[in-house]
Amino acid sequence: MTETVATTDEQPASPSATEETYDVPADAETYDCSYCGRPFAREDWLALHRGLAHPNDLDDAEVEAFRAAHEDEEESLATFRLQALGALVLIYFGLLMIYALV
Amino acid sequence: MTFGRRHRAALAVCGLGLLAATGTASAHGGSLAGGGRESLTIPTWLFLSTGGAAVGASFLLASFVTDRAFIERIHGWGRPLSGEFERVLGLVGQLIGVVGLAAVLVIGFVGPTTARTNLAILLVWVGWWAGLAMTTYLLGNAWATLNPLKTLADLLPTLDRSYPDRVGSWPAVAGLLVLVWLEVVSPLADQPRLLASAVAGYSVVTLAGALVFGPDDWFTQADPVERVFRYYGRFAPIGRGEDGLRLRLPGMDLSTPRLVDGPDEVAFVVALLWVTTYDGLVTTPAWRDLTTPLVEPGVPPHLLYPVALAIGFGFFLGVYRLAVRLSSDISDTYLTPAVLAQRFAPPLIAIAVGYHFAHYLGYFLVLAPSLAVALASPFADPATVPTLELPEWFGAIALTSVIVGHLVAIWVAHAAAYDLFPARLQAIRSQYPFIAVMVFYTMTSLWVVSQPEVALPHL
Ligand SMILES: [Zn+2]
């Protein structure tokens, strides 16, 4: 059987794939990754990105920044989980009550 | 047995399933032959809200999984499959495909003229579009090998003109819309001669395209059918990588980068979802009431259907692009909306898979015995053909598959967002607009199944 491109899952890049990946407004403040150049809107996002994408290249200060950003993230996630749980409870009991009434 | 409007009948089964599952309404057995959707005993708004709430709650549940390593492990899981018999299997598959095409053409033109005994009708709708498509997302994409037109095109010479890059897969988008339009407005599932003519026409167009641009480019970019099966195949547990076949978890491959590349491919995924809805929408009383004031003063109905198909597609694409815009704003990212649009389109394939399974599993099971009889004696025209009677609880399977499709989509988008954004909360927030769209889509689909089915109006 001749192996054609179409029989594999991997697709060739279409022309539009070459277009820009980043779109930074002219007046925006950015924090650029020094390893891959990806821009971020917030400093702690850059710190997290460095730890996730380039874990073996970091110096001590960058490792420390990643740890701090990660801890902050855990805290805000805990808050979010509480809110999500609240929303779930609201949906559940809301529907339960409506079904009881209708 | 009603052949023509089978989807909506099957959708009714799915609607019944929801009622059976919630236990709040009495549902009697959904039969494909019944042809009508069941009316609900709970108010429609509550039925719709329940479906919407289920999707929203799934998102909230998925958002509790915040362990990056766990998510990556699930999506990266896989092992190679031995490929020793692949070559032999491939040749057998190609042979089966070509024989199948020949059977559809021959029996379609000279076989029995009744739909329920004609092998061409049964092979195309039951065997291929219901059965083979189901194996494509449940097991793996066999159509890539079976496709008889690809086998034939490989044997034919080619002019090898270079395929115009900027056209991309837009011909596939247009092709899919045209095929669905034909399927909806013409009795392709009732008249064997007509079906055989349509298959012949499609074959000529496809072979001509492959002749000019080369089979590789044509089937990869322009052919809509090949692309539908390829996308369905991405959901499957067996996939094809660089080093042969690989086993993976169902649906989890949809989060890979570059699966959908460029606005044309995003449009194709959206079109796949839209045609599922369109197909049911045109037999609702609302559609009839909406179009009657247009048709009465003289708007030709034959214009109405393709125009509505195009407008609806534009609307779906517009809503998806708007969601991408909003997602980009909410997540405060410098990634372009184009990147987000490509990354969050593949999860929609899981929804399309869920709906396809809900539509066609019952249809396939009911008519599989008829297909077997027709395969055994293709030229006979028996007065009665065996069909399978589905049990009452069957509708629950259809409903479950719709819900599972949505769950997989939510999970895969969750994983893609984690891959895309460094901050987890940013990833979760990026999903808000998509979840809103999914809730809207679920409610629209449920609304369609809760409507009584009317005959295709004005045609
Ligand atoms: Zn970087």
XYZ file of C-alpha atoms and ligand atoms in Angstrom:
562
model
C 0.000 0.000 0.000
C 1.389 3.377 -0.883
C 1.644 5.595 2.142
C -0.136 8.835 1.406
C -0.226 11.845 3.664
C -3.956 11.490 4.041
C -3.680 8.086 5.682
C -1.725 9.426 8.642
C -3.158 11.618 11.320
C -0.383 14.154 10.956
C -1.393 16.879 8.572
C 0.938 19.033 6.569
C 1.005 22.637 7.683
C -1.458 24.683 5.707
C -0.361 28.074 4.433
C -2.221 29.991 7.096
C -0.173 28.236 9.772
C 2.756 30.504 9.038
C 0.922 33.595 10.204
C 1.895 35.358 13.431
C 1.442 33.554 16.729
C 1.476 36.659 18.937
C -0.523 39.811 18.727
C 0.818 42.483 21.090
C -0.916 45.883 21.111
C 1.557 48.690 20.351
C 1.231 50.413 23.726
C 1.058 47.250 25.857
C 3.533 46.462 28.596
C 4.962 42.987 28.050
C 7.149 40.545 29.922
C 9.025 38.552 27.300
C 10.460 35.095 27.891
C 14.225 35.310 27.424
C 14.346 31.671 26.247
C 11.647 31.529 23.593
C 10.493 35.132 23.237
C 6.826 34.563 24.090
C 5.298 37.780 25.503
C 3.074 37.842 28.587
C 0.836 40.514 30.057
C 1.784 39.765 33.664
C 5.093 39.114 35.370
C 3.894 36.079 37.333
C 2.611 34.455 34.131
C 6.121 34.783 32.705
C 7.540 33.252 35.904
C 5.110 30.321 35.635
C 5.828 29.868 31.932
C 9.585 29.720 32.556
C 9.118 27.010 35.164
C 6.754 24.961 32.951
C 8.393 25.348 29.544
C 12.102 25.710 30.350
C 12.564 23.978 33.741
C 16.175 22.972 33.139
C 17.500 26.340 32.021
C 16.505 28.509 34.967
C 18.861 30.362 37.316
C 18.210 30.573 41.069
C 16.295 33.843 40.910
C 13.979 32.464 38.207
C 13.373 29.271 40.181
C 12.509 31.397 43.209
C 10.146 33.530 41.084
C 8.438 30.366 39.763
C 7.954 29.049 43.320
C 6.438 32.322 44.487
C 4.135 32.555 41.456
C 3.115 28.923 41.906
C 2.178 29.510 45.554
C 0.102 32.562 44.647
C -1.583 30.490 41.963
C -2.467 27.736 44.448
C -4.114 30.305 46.681
C -6.221 31.837 43.942
C -7.159 28.338 42.729
C -8.401 27.460 46.212
C -10.669 30.511 46.109
C -11.875 29.556 42.654
C -12.675 26.005 43.768
C -14.882 27.349 46.521
C -16.739 29.568 44.060
C -17.152 26.688 41.589
C -18.451 24.451 44.361
C -20.929 27.165 45.324
C -22.113 27.440 41.727
C -22.544 23.651 41.488
C -24.594 23.546 44.661
C -26.695 26.429 43.363
C -27.357 24.663 40.038
C -28.195 21.395 41.756
C -30.576 22.726 44.367
C -32.010 25.289 41.981
C -33.037 22.558 39.548
C -34.209 20.337 42.372
C -36.532 23.059 43.637
C -37.827 23.880 40.166
C -38.585 20.196 39.521
C -40.413 20.035 42.842
C -42.566 23.011 41.915
C -43.314 22.245 38.263
C -39.763 1.842 7.493
C -39.077 5.463 6.854
C -35.733 5.873 5.184
C -35.614 9.468 4.149
C -35.877 11.390 7.367
C -34.109 8.915 9.554
C -32.033 11.415 11.564
C -34.880 13.235 13.129
C -36.577 10.022 14.038
C -33.377 8.927 15.701
C -33.107 12.275 17.452
C -36.505 11.567 18.907
C -35.019 8.449 20.431
C -32.383 10.639 22.004
C -34.949 13.045 23.385
C -36.847 10.142 24.884
C -33.652 9.034 26.514
C -33.323 12.268 28.446
C -36.840 11.895 29.742
C -36.250 8.278 30.668
C -33.076 9.248 32.468
C -34.555 12.109 34.451
C -37.609 10.037 35.188
C -39.858 13.069 35.166
C -41.815 12.333 32.050
C -43.453 9.268 30.697
C -41.699 8.145 27.584
C -42.829 5.352 25.368
C -40.580 3.323 23.158
C -38.828 5.301 20.485
C -39.143 3.578 17.167
C -37.261 4.693 14.115
C -40.198 3.833 11.955
C -42.487 6.073 13.986
C -41.150 9.128 12.241
C -42.311 11.647 14.823
C -40.662 13.193 17.838
C -42.378 12.597 21.123
C -43.994 15.459 22.964
C -42.707 16.287 26.410
C -44.635 16.183 29.629
C -42.301 18.629 31.342
C -42.255 22.250 30.123
C -39.859 22.803 27.232
C -37.983 25.577 29.044
C -37.231 23.210 31.916
C -36.133 20.444 29.554
C -33.764 22.894 27.850
C -32.488 24.391 31.104
C -31.688 20.955 32.478
C -29.580 20.120 29.443
C -27.825 23.491 29.569
C -27.198 23.159 33.302
C -25.705 19.680 32.811
C -23.141 21.094 30.395
C -22.351 24.049 32.647
C -21.969 21.800 35.688
C -19.592 19.530 33.751
C -17.355 22.499 33.102
C -17.321 23.397 36.793
C -16.433 19.801 37.631
C -13.620 19.723 35.059
C -12.245 22.954 36.515
C -11.548 21.094 39.786
C -8.876 19.063 38.029
C -5.925 21.449 38.200
C -3.008 19.003 38.287
C -1.062 19.698 35.097
C 0.952 16.464 35.247
C -2.218 14.391 35.615
C -3.848 16.059 32.604
C -0.751 15.547 30.472
C -0.488 11.915 31.503
C -4.059 11.231 30.408
C -3.586 12.912 27.056
C -0.119 11.522 26.433
C -1.014 7.916 27.219
C -0.455 5.571 24.329
C 1.408 2.556 23.051
C 2.440 1.357 19.616
C 0.551 -1.459 17.931
C 2.421 -4.087 15.969
C 2.068 -3.443 12.258
C 3.069 -6.748 10.693
C -0.188 -7.477 8.971
C -0.836 -3.881 8.095
C 0.197 -4.245 4.469
C -1.964 -7.310 3.845
C -4.866 -5.748 5.711
C -4.424 -2.591 3.648
C -4.661 -4.480 0.357
C -7.730 -6.402 1.524
C -9.303 -3.130 2.674
C -8.682 -1.446 -0.659
C -10.220 -4.395 -2.466
C -13.308 -4.289 -0.226
C -13.654 -0.563 -0.846
C -13.520 -0.888 -4.631
C -15.935 -3.838 -4.652
C -18.295 -1.823 -2.429
C -18.262 1.145 -4.807
C -18.903 -1.134 -7.779
C -21.800 -2.771 -5.907
C -23.384 0.597 -5.108
C -23.183 1.688 -8.743
C -24.342 -1.607 -10.288
C -27.123 -2.459 -7.816
C -28.125 1.191 -7.607
C -28.755 1.346 -11.335
C -30.066 -2.151 -12.096
C -31.141 -3.615 -8.709
C -34.587 -3.524 -7.078
C -36.231 -0.094 -7.003
C -37.577 -0.377 -3.448
C -35.345 1.386 -0.951
C -35.633 -1.203 1.786
C -34.398 -4.074 -0.371
C -31.851 -2.261 -2.507
C -28.271 -3.041 -1.559
C -26.962 0.328 -2.796
C -29.230 2.270 -0.438
C -28.527 -0.035 2.488
C -24.790 -0.144 1.853
C -24.419 3.635 1.602
C -26.676 4.705 4.470
C -26.603 1.755 6.858
C -23.233 0.185 6.086
C -21.180 3.244 5.283
C -22.612 6.458 6.699
C -23.976 4.835 9.873
C -21.832 1.723 10.414
C -18.426 2.614 9.032
C -18.570 6.139 10.456
C -19.298 4.660 13.901
C -16.312 2.315 13.677
C -14.232 5.315 12.624
C -14.578 7.064 15.969
C -15.062 3.930 18.078
C -12.052 2.037 16.656
C -10.058 3.854 14.009
C -10.245 5.447 10.610
C -10.542 2.534 8.176
C -11.904 4.822 5.440
C -8.373 6.143 4.931
C -7.597 2.674 3.559
C -11.004 1.617 2.225
C -11.708 4.790 0.211
C -12.160 3.272 -3.265
C -11.759 6.607 -5.010
C -8.328 7.033 -3.456
C -7.358 3.517 -4.554
C -8.529 4.272 -8.102
C -6.905 7.723 -8.123
C -3.579 6.167 -7.120
C -3.780 3.899 -10.170
C -4.614 6.737 -12.548
C -2.066 9.166 -13.981
C -1.992 12.693 -12.578
C -1.241 16.100 -14.080
C 0.255 17.031 -10.673
C -0.630 20.701 -10.866
C 0.336 22.345 -7.596
C -2.685 22.698 -5.335
C -3.397 26.399 -4.687
C -2.355 26.984 -1.065
C -4.639 29.894 -0.420
C -7.686 27.773 -1.347
C -6.752 25.376 1.472
C -9.647 23.250 2.651
C -12.407 25.696 1.688
C -13.507 23.331 -1.128
C -14.064 20.684 1.566
C -16.190 23.139 3.580
C -18.288 23.976 0.509
C -18.412 20.286 -0.458
C -19.732 19.256 2.952
C -22.468 21.900 2.840
C -23.477 20.850 -0.689
C -23.582 17.157 0.232
C -25.779 17.837 3.262
C -28.058 20.104 1.235
C -28.517 17.343 -1.355
C -29.098 14.785 1.381
C -31.791 16.922 3.009
C -33.748 18.118 -0.039
C -33.520 15.132 -2.368
C -34.779 11.571 -1.824
C -31.253 10.116 -1.883
C -32.212 7.520 0.713
C -35.402 6.479 -1.093
C -34.472 6.188 -4.759
C -31.647 3.801 -5.647
C -31.219 5.209 -9.170
C -30.847 8.732 -7.839
C -28.368 7.620 -5.186
C -26.268 5.739 -7.742
C -26.254 8.833 -9.979
C -25.138 11.005 -7.055
C -22.365 8.543 -6.132
C -21.264 8.437 -9.770
C -21.268 12.251 -9.953
C -19.275 12.567 -6.758
C -16.808 9.941 -8.004
C -16.257 11.796 -11.271
C -15.642 15.119 -9.494
C -13.281 13.496 -6.989
C -11.298 11.548 -9.584
C -11.056 14.672 -11.762
C -9.696 16.637 -8.805
C -7.175 13.923 -8.006
C -6.228 13.752 -11.679
C -5.423 17.471 -11.835
C -3.840 18.106 -8.431
C -2.610 14.640 -7.471
C -4.395 12.274 -5.057
C -2.355 13.368 -2.005
C -3.269 17.039 -2.186
C -6.831 16.411 -3.271
C -7.751 13.953 -0.526
C -5.822 15.819 2.167
C -7.250 19.247 1.392
C -10.286 19.348 -0.881
C -12.285 16.142 -0.384
C -15.009 16.669 2.252
C -15.742 12.982 2.901
C -12.115 12.051 3.507
C -11.876 14.968 5.947
C -15.003 14.030 7.902
C -13.631 10.528 8.409
C -10.162 11.847 9.264
C -11.597 14.120 11.957
C -13.839 11.382 13.318
C -10.782 9.127 13.338
C -8.951 11.565 15.597
C -11.446 10.690 18.308
C -10.732 6.964 17.959
C -8.579 4.886 20.331
C -6.496 3.601 17.404
C -4.607 6.272 15.527
C -1.836 6.474 13.002
C 1.378 8.177 14.046
C 4.753 8.442 12.375
C 5.764 4.939 13.486
C 2.598 3.034 12.600
C -0.616 2.424 14.507
C -0.883 3.574 18.105
C -3.341 2.944 20.899
C -4.555 5.963 22.893
C -7.473 7.001 25.070
C -10.638 7.914 23.088
C -10.947 11.615 22.371
C -7.744 12.587 24.142
C -5.833 13.163 20.932
C -8.121 16.089 20.126
C -6.047 18.344 22.372
C -2.883 18.024 20.258
C -1.540 21.215 18.724
C -1.807 21.692 14.949
C -4.637 19.188 14.585
C -6.684 21.978 13.056
C -4.530 24.382 11.109
C -5.845 27.634 9.713
C -9.233 29.332 9.466
C -10.389 26.994 6.684
C -10.051 23.943 8.913
C -11.726 25.721 11.818
C -14.599 26.472 9.422
C -14.844 22.789 8.502
C -15.203 21.694 12.117
C -17.891 24.339 12.691
C -19.647 23.226 9.485
C -19.653 19.621 10.730
C -21.490 20.752 13.846
C -23.878 23.069 11.997
C -25.064 20.478 9.480
C -26.084 18.200 12.361
C -28.365 20.945 13.653
C -29.620 22.055 10.224
C -30.715 18.553 9.415
C -33.129 18.527 12.341
C -34.068 22.196 12.211
C -35.749 22.067 8.789
C -38.427 19.660 9.959
C -39.547 21.680 12.987
C -42.895 23.542 12.887
C -40.956 26.714 13.715
C -39.059 26.438 10.440
C -42.327 25.911 8.561
C -43.961 28.910 10.224
C -40.898 31.052 9.657
C -40.641 30.240 5.965
C -44.325 30.206 5.000
C -44.564 34.048 4.814
C -41.528 33.969 2.526
C -42.732 31.197 0.239
C -46.296 32.477 -0.154
C -45.332 35.744 -1.893
C -43.208 33.699 -4.281
C -39.762 33.016 -2.875
C -38.768 29.719 -4.511
C -38.405 27.055 -1.788
C -35.520 25.484 -3.645
C -33.614 28.690 -3.005
C -34.694 28.837 0.612
C -32.950 25.654 1.742
C -29.423 26.352 0.483
C -29.655 29.995 1.568
C -30.707 28.976 5.086
C -27.884 26.427 5.133
C -25.355 29.115 4.210
C -26.750 31.743 6.598
C -26.848 29.291 9.497
C -23.280 28.240 8.795
C -22.214 31.889 8.751
C -24.025 32.416 12.053
C -22.370 29.405 13.726
C -18.953 30.496 12.457
C -19.619 34.044 13.636
C -20.613 32.863 17.110
C -17.508 30.678 17.332
C -15.259 33.559 16.269
C -16.949 35.852 18.767
C -16.301 33.284 21.510
C -12.656 33.162 20.479
C -12.443 36.987 20.652
C -14.013 37.025 24.099
C -11.768 34.198 25.265
C -8.747 36.145 24.077
C -9.917 39.243 25.997
C -10.805 37.393 29.194
C -7.565 35.450 29.332
C -5.541 38.612 28.631
C -3.178 36.696 26.366
C -0.922 37.891 23.565
C -1.610 34.760 21.526
C -3.550 35.718 18.398
C -7.247 34.817 18.178
C -6.303 32.619 15.186
C -4.153 30.441 17.455
C -6.973 30.115 19.995
C -9.535 29.369 17.264
C -7.418 26.490 15.952
C -6.675 25.070 19.364
C -10.253 25.091 20.635
C -11.941 23.796 17.455
C -10.961 20.076 17.712
C -12.922 19.536 20.970
C -16.058 20.313 18.948
C -15.388 17.115 16.976
C -16.219 15.161 20.146
C -19.656 16.819 20.218
C -20.237 15.952 16.555
C -19.225 12.357 17.317
C -21.683 12.205 20.231
C -24.546 13.395 18.038
C -23.631 11.084 15.175
C -23.648 8.093 17.509
C -26.987 9.161 18.992
C -28.494 9.559 15.515
C -27.189 6.440 13.881
C -26.675 3.643 16.418
C -30.380 2.798 16.526
C -30.754 3.337 12.786
C -27.867 0.970 12.152
C -29.091 -1.755 14.510
C -32.657 -1.650 13.179
C -31.589 -1.982 9.553
C -28.480 -4.167 9.881
C -30.522 -7.388 9.271
C -31.932 -5.863 6.058
C -28.384 -5.063 4.961
C -27.302 -8.652 5.648
C -30.184 -10.008 3.550
C -29.413 -7.626 0.691
C -25.726 -8.567 0.829
C -26.589 -12.246 0.557
C -28.836 -11.782 -2.475
C -28.322 -8.339 -4.044
C -30.699 -8.829 -6.970
C -33.610 -10.338 -5.056
C -36.536 -8.101 -4.129
C -38.252 -9.863 -1.204
C -41.634 -8.560 -0.058
C -40.537 -8.332 3.549
C -37.076 -7.774 5.011
C -36.066 -8.434 8.601
C -35.462 -5.471 10.903
C -34.474 -5.397 14.527
C -36.912 -4.258 17.204
C -35.198 -1.956 19.672
C -35.993 -2.278 23.387
C -37.661 0.632 25.181
C -34.606 1.611 27.190
C -32.596 2.075 24.032
C -33.143 5.839 23.942
C -31.033 6.201 27.078
C -27.957 5.086 25.115
C -28.506 7.830 22.579
C -28.892 10.428 25.294
C -25.799 9.192 27.101
C -23.720 9.480 23.955
C -24.817 13.102 23.430
C -23.818 13.921 26.987
C -20.535 11.996 26.810
C -19.673 13.886 23.618
C -20.116 17.170 25.461
C -18.135 15.946 28.477
C -15.199 14.852 26.327
C -15.297 18.194 24.505
C -15.204 20.127 27.780
C -12.371 18.007 29.119
C -10.291 18.235 25.933
C -10.708 22.004 25.752
C -9.698 22.145 29.423
C -6.493 20.249 28.619
C -5.767 22.380 25.547
C -6.166 25.533 27.637
C -3.731 24.188 30.221
C -1.269 23.544 27.448
C -1.718 27.019 26.037
C -1.638 29.233 29.132
C 0.946 29.349 31.934
C -1.563 30.244 34.678
C -4.261 27.690 35.487
C -6.886 30.214 36.453
C -6.211 31.997 33.170
C -6.792 28.668 31.391
C -10.083 28.106 33.202
C -11.307 31.639 32.490
C -10.393 31.299 28.803
C -13.114 28.628 28.608
C -16.030 30.768 29.828
C -17.148 31.942 26.349
C -16.840 28.435 24.896
C -18.866 26.949 27.721
C -21.527 29.602 27.150
C -21.618 28.654 23.456
C -21.793 24.952 24.334
C -24.695 25.530 26.714
C -26.460 27.477 23.947
C -25.735 24.707 21.443
C -26.998 21.971 23.751
C -30.188 23.884 24.406
C -30.720 24.482 20.681
C -30.251 20.773 19.937
C -32.587 19.748 22.745
C -35.139 22.267 21.515
C -34.992 20.679 18.066
C -35.568 17.177 19.453
C -38.437 18.404 21.648
C -40.292 19.789 18.624
C -42.842 17.670 16.755
C -41.478 16.585 13.410
C -43.211 17.862 10.288
C -42.633 16.883 6.672
C -40.028 18.957 4.883
C -42.140 22.064 4.173
C -42.685 23.597 0.710
C -40.885 20.831 -1.203
Zn 9.662 30.605 27.011
